[in-house]
PDB file of C-alpha atoms in Angstrom:
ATOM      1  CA  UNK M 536     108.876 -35.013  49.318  1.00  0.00           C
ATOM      2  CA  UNK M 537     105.420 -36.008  50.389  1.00  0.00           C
ATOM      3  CA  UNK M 538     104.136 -34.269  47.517  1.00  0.00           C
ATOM      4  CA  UNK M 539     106.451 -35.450  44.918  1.00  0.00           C
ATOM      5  CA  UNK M 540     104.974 -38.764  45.706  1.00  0.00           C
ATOM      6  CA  UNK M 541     101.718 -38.403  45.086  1.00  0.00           C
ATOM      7  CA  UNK M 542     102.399 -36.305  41.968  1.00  0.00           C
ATOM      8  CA  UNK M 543     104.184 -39.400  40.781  1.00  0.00           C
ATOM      9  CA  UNK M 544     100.914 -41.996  42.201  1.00  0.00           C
ATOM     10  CA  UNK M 545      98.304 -39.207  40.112  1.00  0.00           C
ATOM     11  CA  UNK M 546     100.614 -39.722  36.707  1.00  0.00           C
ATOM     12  CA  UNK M 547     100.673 -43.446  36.864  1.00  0.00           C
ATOM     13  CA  UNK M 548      96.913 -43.612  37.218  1.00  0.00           C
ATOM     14  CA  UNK M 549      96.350 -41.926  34.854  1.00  0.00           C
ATOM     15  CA  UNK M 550      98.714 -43.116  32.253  1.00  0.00           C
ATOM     16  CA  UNK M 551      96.829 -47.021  33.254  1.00  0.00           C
ATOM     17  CA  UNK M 552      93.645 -45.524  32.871  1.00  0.00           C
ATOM     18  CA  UNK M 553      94.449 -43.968  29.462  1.00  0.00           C
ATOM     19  CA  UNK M 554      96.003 -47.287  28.589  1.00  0.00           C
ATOM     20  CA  UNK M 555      92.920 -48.915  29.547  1.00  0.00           C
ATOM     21  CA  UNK M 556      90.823 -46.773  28.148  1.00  0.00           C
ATOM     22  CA  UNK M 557      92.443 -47.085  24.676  1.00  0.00           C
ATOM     23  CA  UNK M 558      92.400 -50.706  24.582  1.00  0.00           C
ATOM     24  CA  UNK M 559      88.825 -50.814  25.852  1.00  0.00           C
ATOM     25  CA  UNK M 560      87.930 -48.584  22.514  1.00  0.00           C
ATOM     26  CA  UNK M 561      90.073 -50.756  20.400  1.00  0.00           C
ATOM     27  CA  UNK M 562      87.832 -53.810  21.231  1.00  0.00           C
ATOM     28  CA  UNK M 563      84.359 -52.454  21.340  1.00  0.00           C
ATOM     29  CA  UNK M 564      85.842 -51.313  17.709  1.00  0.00           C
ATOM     30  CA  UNK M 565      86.959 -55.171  16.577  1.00  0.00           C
ATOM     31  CA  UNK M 566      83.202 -55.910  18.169  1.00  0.00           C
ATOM     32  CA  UNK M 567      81.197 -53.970  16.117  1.00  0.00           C
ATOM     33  CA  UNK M 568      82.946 -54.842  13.073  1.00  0.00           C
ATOM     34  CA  UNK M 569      82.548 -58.474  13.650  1.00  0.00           C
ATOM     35  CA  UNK M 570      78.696 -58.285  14.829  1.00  0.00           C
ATOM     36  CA  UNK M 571      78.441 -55.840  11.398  1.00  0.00           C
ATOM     37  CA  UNK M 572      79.413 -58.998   9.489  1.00  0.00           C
ATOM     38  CA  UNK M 573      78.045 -61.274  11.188  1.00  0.00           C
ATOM     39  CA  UNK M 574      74.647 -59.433  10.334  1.00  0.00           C
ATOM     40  CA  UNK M 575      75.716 -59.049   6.956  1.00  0.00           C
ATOM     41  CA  UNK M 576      76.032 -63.112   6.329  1.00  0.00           C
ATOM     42  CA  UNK M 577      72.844 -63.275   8.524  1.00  0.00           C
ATOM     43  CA  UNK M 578      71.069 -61.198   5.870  1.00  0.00           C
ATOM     44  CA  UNK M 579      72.929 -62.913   2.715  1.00  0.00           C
ATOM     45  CA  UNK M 580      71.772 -66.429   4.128  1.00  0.00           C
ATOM     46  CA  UNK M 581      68.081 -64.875   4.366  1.00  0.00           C
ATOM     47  CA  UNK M 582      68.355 -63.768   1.139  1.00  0.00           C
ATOM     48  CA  UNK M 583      69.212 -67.026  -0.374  1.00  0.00           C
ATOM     49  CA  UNK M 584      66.851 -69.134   1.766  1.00  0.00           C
ATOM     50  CA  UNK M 585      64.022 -66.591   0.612  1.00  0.00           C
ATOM     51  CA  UNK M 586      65.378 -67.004  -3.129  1.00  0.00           C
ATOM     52  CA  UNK M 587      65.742 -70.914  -2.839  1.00  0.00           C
ATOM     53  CA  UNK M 588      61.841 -71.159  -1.093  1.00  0.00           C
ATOM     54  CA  UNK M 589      60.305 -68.709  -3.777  1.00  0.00           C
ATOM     55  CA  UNK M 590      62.644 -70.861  -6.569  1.00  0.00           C
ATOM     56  CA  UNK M 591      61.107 -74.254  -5.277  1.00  0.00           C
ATOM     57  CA  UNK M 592      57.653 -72.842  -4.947  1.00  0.00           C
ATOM     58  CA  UNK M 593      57.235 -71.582  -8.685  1.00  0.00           C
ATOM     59  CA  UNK M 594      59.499 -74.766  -9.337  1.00  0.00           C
ATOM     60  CA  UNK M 595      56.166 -77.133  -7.422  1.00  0.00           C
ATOM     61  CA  UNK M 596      53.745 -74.739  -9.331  1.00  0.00           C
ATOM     62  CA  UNK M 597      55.677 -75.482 -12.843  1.00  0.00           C
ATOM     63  CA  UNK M 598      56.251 -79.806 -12.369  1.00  0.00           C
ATOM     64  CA  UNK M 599      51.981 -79.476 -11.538  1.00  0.00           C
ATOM     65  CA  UNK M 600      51.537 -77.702 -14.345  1.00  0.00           C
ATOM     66  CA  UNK M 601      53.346 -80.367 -16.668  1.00  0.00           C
ATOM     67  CA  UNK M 602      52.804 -82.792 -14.870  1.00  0.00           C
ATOM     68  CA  UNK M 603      48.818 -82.129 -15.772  1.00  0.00           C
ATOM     69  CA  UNK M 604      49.579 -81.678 -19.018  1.00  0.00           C
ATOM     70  CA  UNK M 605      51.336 -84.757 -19.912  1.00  0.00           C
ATOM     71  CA  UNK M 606      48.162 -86.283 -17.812  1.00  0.00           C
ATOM     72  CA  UNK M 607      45.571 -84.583 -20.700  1.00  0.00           C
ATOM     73  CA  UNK M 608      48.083 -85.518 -23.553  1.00  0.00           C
ATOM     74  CA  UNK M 609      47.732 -89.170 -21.838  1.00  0.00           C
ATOM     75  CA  UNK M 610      43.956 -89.436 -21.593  1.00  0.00           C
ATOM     76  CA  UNK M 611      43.815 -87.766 -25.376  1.00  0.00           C
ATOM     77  CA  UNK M 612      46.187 -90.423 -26.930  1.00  0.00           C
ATOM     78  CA  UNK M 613      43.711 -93.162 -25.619  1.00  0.00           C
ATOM     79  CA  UNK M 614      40.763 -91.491 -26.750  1.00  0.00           C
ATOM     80  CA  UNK M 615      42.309 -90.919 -30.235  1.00  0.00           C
ATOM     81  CA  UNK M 616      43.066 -94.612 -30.728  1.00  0.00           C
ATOM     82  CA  UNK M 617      40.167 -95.705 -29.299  1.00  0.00           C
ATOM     83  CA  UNK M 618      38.583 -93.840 -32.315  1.00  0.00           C
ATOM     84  CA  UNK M 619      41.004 -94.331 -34.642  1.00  0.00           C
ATOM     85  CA  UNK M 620      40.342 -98.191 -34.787  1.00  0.00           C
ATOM     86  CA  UNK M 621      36.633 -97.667 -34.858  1.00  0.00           C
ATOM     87  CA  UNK M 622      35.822 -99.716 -38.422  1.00  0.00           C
ATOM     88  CA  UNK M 623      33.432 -96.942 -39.161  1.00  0.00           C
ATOM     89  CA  UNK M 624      35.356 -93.684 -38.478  1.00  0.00           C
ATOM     90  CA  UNK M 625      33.183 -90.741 -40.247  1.00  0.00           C
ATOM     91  CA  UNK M 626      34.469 -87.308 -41.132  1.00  0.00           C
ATOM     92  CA  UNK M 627      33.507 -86.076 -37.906  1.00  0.00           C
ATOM     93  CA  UNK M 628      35.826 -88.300 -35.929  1.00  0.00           C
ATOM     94  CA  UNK M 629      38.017 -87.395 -37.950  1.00  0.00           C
ATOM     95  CA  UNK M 630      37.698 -84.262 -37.469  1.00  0.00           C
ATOM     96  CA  UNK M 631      37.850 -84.342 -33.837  1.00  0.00           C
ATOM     97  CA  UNK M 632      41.196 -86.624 -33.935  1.00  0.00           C
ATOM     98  CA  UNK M 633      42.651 -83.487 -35.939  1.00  0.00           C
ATOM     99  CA  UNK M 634      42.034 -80.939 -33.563  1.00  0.00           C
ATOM    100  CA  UNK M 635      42.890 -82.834 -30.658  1.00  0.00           C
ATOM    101  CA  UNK M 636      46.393 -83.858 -32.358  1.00  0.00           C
ATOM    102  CA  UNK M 637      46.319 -80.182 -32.454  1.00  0.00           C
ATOM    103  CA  UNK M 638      46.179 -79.818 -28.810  1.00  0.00           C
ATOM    104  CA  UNK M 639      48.497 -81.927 -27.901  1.00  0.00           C
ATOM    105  CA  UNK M 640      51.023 -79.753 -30.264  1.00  0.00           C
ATOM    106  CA  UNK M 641      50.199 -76.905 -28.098  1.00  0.00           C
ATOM    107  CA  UNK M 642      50.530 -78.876 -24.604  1.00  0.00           C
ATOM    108  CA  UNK M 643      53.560 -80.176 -25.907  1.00  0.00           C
ATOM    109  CA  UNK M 644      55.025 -77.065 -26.739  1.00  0.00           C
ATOM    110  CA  UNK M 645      53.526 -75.549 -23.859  1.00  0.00           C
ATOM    111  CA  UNK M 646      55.831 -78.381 -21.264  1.00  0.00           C
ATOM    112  CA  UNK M 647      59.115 -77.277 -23.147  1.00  0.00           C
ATOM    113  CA  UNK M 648      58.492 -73.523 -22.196  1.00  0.00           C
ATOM    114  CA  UNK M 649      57.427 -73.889 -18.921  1.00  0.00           C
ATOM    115  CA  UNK M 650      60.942 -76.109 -18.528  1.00  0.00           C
ATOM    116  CA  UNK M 651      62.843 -73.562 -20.267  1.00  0.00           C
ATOM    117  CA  UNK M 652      61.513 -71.264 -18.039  1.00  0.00           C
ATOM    118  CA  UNK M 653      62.401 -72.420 -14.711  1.00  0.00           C
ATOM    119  CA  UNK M 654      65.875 -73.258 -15.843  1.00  0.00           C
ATOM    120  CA  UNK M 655      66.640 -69.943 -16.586  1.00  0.00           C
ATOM    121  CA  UNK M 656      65.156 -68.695 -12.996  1.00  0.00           C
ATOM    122  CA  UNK M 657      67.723 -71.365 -11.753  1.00  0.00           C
ATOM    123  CA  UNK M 658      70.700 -70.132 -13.664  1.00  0.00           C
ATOM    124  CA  UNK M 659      70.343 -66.522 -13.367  1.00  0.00           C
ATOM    125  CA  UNK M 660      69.665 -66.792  -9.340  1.00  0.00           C
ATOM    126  CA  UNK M 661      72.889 -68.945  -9.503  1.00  0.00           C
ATOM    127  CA  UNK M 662      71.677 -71.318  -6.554  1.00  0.00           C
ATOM    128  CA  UNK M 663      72.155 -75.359  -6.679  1.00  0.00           C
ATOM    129  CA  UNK M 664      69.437 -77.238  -5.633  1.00  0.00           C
ATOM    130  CA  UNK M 665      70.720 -80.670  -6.647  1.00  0.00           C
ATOM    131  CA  UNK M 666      67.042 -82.103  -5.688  1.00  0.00           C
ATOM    132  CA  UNK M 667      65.015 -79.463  -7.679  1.00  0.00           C
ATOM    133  CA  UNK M 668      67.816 -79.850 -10.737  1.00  0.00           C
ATOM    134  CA  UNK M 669      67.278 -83.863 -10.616  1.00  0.00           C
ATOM    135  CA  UNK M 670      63.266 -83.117 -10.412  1.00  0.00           C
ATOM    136  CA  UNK M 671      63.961 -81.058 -13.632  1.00  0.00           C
ATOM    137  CA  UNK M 672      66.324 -83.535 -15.336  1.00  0.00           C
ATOM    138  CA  UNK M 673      63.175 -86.391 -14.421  1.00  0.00           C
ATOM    139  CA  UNK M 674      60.639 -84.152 -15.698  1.00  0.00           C
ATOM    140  CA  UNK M 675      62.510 -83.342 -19.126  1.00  0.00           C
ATOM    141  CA  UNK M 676      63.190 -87.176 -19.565  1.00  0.00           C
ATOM    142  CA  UNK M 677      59.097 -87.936 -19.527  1.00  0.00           C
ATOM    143  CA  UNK M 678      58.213 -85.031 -21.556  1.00  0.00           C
ATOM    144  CA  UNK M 679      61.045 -86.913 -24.434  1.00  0.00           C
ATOM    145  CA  UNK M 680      59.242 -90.144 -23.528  1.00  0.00           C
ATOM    146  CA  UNK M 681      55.722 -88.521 -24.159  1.00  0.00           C
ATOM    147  CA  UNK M 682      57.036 -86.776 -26.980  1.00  0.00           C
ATOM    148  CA  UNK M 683      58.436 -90.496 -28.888  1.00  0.00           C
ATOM    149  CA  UNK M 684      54.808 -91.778 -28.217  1.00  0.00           C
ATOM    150  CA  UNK M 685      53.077 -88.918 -30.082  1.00  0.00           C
ATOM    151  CA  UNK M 686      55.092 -89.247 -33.260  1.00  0.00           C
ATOM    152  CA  UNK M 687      54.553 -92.723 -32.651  1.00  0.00           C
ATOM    153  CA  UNK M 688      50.811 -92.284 -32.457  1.00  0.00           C
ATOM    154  CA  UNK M 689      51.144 -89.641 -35.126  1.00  0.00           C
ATOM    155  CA  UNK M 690      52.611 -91.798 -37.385  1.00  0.00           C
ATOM    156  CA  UNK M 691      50.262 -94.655 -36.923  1.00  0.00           C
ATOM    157  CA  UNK M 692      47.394 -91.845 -37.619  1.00  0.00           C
ATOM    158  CA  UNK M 693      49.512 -91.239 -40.904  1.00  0.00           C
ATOM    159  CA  UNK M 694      49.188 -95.013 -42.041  1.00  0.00           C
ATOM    160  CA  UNK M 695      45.824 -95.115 -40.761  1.00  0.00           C
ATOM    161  CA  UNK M 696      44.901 -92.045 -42.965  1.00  0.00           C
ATOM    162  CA  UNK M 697      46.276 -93.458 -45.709  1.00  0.00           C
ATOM    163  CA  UNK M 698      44.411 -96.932 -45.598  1.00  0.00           C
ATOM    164  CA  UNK M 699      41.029 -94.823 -45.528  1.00  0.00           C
ATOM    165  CA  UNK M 700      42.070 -93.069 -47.959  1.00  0.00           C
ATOM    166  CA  UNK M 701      43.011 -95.594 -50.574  1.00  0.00           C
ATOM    167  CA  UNK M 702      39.347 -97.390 -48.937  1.00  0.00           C
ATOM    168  CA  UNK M 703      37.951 -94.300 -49.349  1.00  0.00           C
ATOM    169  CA  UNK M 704      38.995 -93.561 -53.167  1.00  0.00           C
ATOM    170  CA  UNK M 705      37.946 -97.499 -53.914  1.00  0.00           C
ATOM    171  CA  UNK M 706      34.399 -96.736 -52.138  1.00  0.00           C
ATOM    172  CA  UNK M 707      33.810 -93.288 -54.057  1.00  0.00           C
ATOM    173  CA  UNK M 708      35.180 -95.453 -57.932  1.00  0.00           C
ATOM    174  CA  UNK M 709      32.291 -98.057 -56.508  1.00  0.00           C
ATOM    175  CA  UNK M 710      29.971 -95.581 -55.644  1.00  0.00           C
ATOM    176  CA  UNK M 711      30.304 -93.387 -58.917  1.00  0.00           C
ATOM    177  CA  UNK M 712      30.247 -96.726 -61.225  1.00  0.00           C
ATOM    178  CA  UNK M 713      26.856 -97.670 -59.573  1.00  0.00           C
ATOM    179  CA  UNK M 714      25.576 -94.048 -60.251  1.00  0.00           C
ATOM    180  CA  UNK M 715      26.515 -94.488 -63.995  1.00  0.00           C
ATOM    181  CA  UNK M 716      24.868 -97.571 -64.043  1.00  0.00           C
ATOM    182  CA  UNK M 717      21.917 -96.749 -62.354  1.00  0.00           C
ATOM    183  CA  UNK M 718      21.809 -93.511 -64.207  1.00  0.00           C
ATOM    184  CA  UNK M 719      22.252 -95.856 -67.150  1.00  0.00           C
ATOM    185  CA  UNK M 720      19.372 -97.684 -66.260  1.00  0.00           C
ATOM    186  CA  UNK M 721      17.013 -95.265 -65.529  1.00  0.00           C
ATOM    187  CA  UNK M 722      17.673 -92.820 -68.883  1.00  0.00           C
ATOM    188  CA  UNK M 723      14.955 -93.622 -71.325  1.00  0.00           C
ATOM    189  CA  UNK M 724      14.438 -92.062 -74.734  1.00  0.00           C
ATOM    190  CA  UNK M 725      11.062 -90.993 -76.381  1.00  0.00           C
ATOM    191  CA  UNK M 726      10.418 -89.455 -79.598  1.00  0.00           C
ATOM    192  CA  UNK M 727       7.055 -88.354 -81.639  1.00  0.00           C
ATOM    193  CA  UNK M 728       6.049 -86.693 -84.755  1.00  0.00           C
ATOM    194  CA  UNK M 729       3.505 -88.081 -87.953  1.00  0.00           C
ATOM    195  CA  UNK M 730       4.568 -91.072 -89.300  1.00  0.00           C
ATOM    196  CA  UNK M 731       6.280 -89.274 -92.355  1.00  0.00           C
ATOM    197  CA  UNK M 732       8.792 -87.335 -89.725  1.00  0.00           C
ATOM    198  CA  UNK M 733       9.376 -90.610 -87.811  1.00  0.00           C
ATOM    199  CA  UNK M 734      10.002 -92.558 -91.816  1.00  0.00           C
ATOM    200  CA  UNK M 735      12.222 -89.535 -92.414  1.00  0.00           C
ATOM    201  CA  UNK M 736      14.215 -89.199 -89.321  1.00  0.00           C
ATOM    202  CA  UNK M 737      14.974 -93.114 -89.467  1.00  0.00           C
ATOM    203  CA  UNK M 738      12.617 -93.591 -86.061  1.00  0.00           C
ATOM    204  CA  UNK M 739      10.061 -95.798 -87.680  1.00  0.00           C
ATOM    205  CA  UNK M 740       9.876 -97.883 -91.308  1.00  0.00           C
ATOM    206  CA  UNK M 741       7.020 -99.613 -93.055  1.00  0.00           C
ATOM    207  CA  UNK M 742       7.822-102.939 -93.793  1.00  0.00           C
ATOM    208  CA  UNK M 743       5.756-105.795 -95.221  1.00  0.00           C
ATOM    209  CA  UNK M 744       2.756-105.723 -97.804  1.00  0.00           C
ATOM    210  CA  UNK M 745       2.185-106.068-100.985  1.00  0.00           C
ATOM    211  CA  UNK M 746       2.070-102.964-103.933  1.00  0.00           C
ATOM    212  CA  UNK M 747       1.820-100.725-100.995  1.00  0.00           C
ATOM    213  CA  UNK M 748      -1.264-102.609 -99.405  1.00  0.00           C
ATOM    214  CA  UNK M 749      -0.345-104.286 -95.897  1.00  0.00           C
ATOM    215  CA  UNK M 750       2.583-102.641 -94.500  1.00  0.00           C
ATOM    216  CA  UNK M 751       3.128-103.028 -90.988  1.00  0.00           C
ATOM    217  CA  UNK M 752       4.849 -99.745 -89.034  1.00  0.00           C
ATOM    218  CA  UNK M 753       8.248-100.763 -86.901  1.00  0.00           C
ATOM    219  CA  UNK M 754      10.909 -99.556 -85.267  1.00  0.00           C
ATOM    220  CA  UNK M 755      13.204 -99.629 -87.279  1.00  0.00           C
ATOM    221  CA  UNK M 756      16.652-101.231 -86.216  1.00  0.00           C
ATOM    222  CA  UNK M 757      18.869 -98.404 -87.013  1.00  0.00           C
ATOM    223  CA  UNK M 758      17.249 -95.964 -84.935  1.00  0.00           C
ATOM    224  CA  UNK M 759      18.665 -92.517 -85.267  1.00  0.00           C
ATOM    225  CA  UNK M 760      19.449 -91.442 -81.693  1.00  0.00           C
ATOM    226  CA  UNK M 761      19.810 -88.127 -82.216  1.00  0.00           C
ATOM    227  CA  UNK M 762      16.329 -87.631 -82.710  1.00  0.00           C
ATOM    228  CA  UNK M 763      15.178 -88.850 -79.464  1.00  0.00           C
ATOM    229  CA  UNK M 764      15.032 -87.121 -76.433  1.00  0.00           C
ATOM    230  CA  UNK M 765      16.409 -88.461 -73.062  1.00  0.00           C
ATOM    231  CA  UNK M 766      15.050 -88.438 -69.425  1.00  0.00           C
ATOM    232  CA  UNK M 767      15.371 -90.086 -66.217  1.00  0.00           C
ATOM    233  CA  UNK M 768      12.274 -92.304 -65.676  1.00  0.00           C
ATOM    234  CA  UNK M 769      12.380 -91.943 -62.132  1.00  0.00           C
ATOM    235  CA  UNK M 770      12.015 -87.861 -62.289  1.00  0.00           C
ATOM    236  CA  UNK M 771       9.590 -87.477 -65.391  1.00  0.00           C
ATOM    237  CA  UNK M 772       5.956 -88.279 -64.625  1.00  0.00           C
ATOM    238  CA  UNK M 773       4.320 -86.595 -67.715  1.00  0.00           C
ATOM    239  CA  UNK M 774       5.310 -85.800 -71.455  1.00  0.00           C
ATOM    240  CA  UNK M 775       3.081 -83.089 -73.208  1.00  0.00           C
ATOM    241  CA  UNK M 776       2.967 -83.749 -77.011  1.00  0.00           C
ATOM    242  CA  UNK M 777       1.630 -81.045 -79.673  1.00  0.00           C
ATOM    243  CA  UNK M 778      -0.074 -82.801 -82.887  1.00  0.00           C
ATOM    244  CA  UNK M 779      -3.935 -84.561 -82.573  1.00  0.00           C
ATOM    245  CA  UNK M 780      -4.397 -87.886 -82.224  1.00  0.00           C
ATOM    246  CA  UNK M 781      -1.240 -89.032 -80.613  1.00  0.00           C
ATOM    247  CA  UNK M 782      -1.519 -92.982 -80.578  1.00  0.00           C
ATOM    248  CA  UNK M 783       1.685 -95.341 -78.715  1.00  0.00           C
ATOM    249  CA  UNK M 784       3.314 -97.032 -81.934  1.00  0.00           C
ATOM    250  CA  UNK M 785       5.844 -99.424 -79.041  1.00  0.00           C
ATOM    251  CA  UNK M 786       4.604-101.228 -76.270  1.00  0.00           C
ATOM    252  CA  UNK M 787       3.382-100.109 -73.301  1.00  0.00           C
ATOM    253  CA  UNK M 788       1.098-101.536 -70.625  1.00  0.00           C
ATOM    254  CA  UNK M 789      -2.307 -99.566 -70.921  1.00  0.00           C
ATOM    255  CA  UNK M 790      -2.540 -99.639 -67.486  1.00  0.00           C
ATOM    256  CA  UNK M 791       0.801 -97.879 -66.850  1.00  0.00           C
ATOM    257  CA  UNK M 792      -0.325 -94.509 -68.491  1.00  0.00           C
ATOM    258  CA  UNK M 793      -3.048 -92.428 -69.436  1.00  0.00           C
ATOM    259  CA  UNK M 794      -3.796 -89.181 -71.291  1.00  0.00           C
ATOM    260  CA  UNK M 795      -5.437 -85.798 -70.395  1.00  0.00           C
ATOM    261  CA  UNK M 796      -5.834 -83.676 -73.413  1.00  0.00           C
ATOM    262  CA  UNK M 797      -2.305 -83.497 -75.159  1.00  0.00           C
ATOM    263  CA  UNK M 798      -0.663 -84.974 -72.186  1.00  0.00           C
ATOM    264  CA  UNK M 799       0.951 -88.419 -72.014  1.00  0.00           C
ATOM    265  CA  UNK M 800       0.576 -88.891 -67.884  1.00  0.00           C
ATOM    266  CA  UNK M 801       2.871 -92.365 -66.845  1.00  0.00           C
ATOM    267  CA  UNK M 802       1.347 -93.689 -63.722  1.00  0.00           C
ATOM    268  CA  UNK M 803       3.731 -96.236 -62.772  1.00  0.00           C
ATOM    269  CA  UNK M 804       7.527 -95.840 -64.759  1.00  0.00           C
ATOM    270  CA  UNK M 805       8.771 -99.587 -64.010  1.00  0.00           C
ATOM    271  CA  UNK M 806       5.582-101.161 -65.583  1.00  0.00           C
ATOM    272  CA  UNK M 807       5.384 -98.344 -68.544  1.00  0.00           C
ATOM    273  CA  UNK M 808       9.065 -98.431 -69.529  1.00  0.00           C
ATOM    274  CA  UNK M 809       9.668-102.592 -68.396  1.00  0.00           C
ATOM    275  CA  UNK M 810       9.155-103.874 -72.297  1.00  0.00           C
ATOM    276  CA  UNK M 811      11.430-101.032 -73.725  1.00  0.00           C
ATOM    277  CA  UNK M 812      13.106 -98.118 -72.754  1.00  0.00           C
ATOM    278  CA  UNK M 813      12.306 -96.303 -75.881  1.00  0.00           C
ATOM    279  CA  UNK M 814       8.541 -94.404 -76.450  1.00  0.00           C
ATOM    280  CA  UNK M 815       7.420 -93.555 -79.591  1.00  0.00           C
ATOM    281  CA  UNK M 816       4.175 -91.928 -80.589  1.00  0.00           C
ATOM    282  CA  UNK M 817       2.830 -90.812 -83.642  1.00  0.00           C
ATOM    283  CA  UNK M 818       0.541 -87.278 -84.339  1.00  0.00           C
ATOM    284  CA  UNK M 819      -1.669 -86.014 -86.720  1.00  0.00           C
TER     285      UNK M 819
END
C-alpha cells in the first residue's frame, strides 16, 4: 500500500514537471520570435535613418551647389549691364557679354539637373522628408525667378544689340561717305605728251593769235578724261616722264616741286596740287 503511494506521488511529479517543462519551451519560443522582430524593425529603422542622413547630406551638398550658382549667375547679370550701358561698348565687350550669357546657359542648365537629380534619389528611396521636399520646392521657385530675369536681361541685350546695330550701320554709311569724299578729294589726274598728242587727245588747244602768230596754249574745257591718269596725292611723291624737255603747261607753285633728270619730284602735295587738281606737262 505504502508503495502504491509513492508510485502514484513519482507520476504526478513528473506529469507537473513535463507540464512545466513544455510551457517553459513554449515561451522561450514566443521570446525569441518577438526579440527576432524586434531586431528586425531595429535594423529597418537604421536603415532608413542611414538612408534619410546620407539623402539630406547629398541633399545640403546639392542646395550649396545651386545655391552658388545662382550667386555667379547674380554677380554676372550685374556685370553684364554694367557693360551693356557703357556709351562706348567695343567689340570686345561685346564679346565678353556673349560668352558670359553663355555661361549662365550652362549654370542654368546645370541648377535644373542637379534638382532633377535629387528628386529622383528622393522618389526611388521612397522616404518623406516634408522639410527637405519644401527646401526643394523653395529652391526650384528661385531658380524660375532667376530664370524670368535672364530672359529679361536677355531680351534687353536683344534691343540693346539692335540699337548698336542700326548706330552701328549709320556710323559705317558715315564713315564710308567720308572715305569717298576724301578719296574724292585726294584723286588727282596728270597727263603729258608733245603738244601735238595733248592738241590731239583734246588735253590742250591753241587759242588766240593772229594767221597762226600769237596763240596762247590752254587747257582746253572739254578735257578728255580718259587720257589722264589718276592717283592719290597723298601716296604719290614722284612722277617719272619719258620725252626731253618736259616743261609744267598748268599751274603749280615752283616751290612745291622739283626735277631730277626725267623725274617730276612733288615736295609738298597740298601746295603743288592747291590751284588745280589736274598736271599737265608737255615733252619733246
Amino acid at each position: 500500500m505504502r508503495y502504491l503511494f509513492l508510485l502514484s506521488l513519482v507520476f504526478v511529479v513528473f506529469a507537473c514537471k513535463e507540464e512545466q517543462t513544455s510551457t517553459t519551451e513554449e515561451s522561450t519560443e514566443t521570446t525569441s520570435k518577438e526579440v527576432i522582430e524586434l531586431r528586425n524593425k531595429v535594423a529597418q529603422l537604421e536603415l532608413e535613418s542611414n538612408q534619410k542622413d546620407s539623402v539630406l547630406n547629398e541633399a545640403i551638398s546639392f542646395f550649396n551647389e545651386v545655391q552658388s550658382n545662382l550667386a555667379k549667375i547674380n554677380i554676372k547679370e550685374e556685370e553684364i549691364r554694367v557693360r551693356s550701358n557703357n556709351p562706348e561698348l567695343t567689340n570686345e565687350d561685346q564679346e565678353w557679354i556673349l560668352k558670359e550669357i553663355q555661361h549662365i546657359n550652362f549654370l542654368r542648365k546645370q541648377n535644373a539637373n542637379t534638382v532633377n537629380v535629387l528628386k529622383k534619389k528622393i522618389q526611388d528611396k521612397d522616404l518623406r522628408i516634408s522639410e527637405l521636399e519644401n527646401m526643394t520646392d523653395r529652391l526650384v521657385m528661385q531658380i524660375r525667378a532667376r530664370d524670368e530675369q535672364i530672359a529679361s536681361l536677355q531680351r534687353t541685350l536683344a534691343d540693346l544689340d539692335m540699337e548698336y546695330s542700326e548706330l552701328f550701320d549709320e556710323y559705317q554709311e558715315q564713315v564710308e561717305l567720308a572715305l569717298d569724299v576724301m578719296k574724292e578729294m585726294n584723286t588727282v589726274h596728270y597727263a603729258y605728251g608733245t603738244l601735238d598728242e595733248l592738241i590731239d587727245n583734246q588735253v590742250l588747244v591753241r587759242e588766240g593769235g593772229f594767221i597762226g602768230i600769237g596763240k596762247k596754249t590752254n587747257i582746253a574745257e572739254d578735257l578728255n578724261q580718259d587720257y589722264f591718269q589718276s592717283m592719290d596725292k597723298t601716296k604719290v611723291k614722284e612722277i617719272t616722264v619719258v620725252g626731253k624737255k618736259p616743261e609744267l603747261v598748268t599751274d603749280h607753285p615752283i616751290s612745291s616741286y622739283e626735277w631730277k633728270n626725267n623725274k617730276l619730284i612733288i615736295l609738298d602735295a597740298d601746295k603743288f596740287w592747291r590751284i588745280s587738281n589736274y598736271l599737265v606737262i608737255t615733252v619733246k
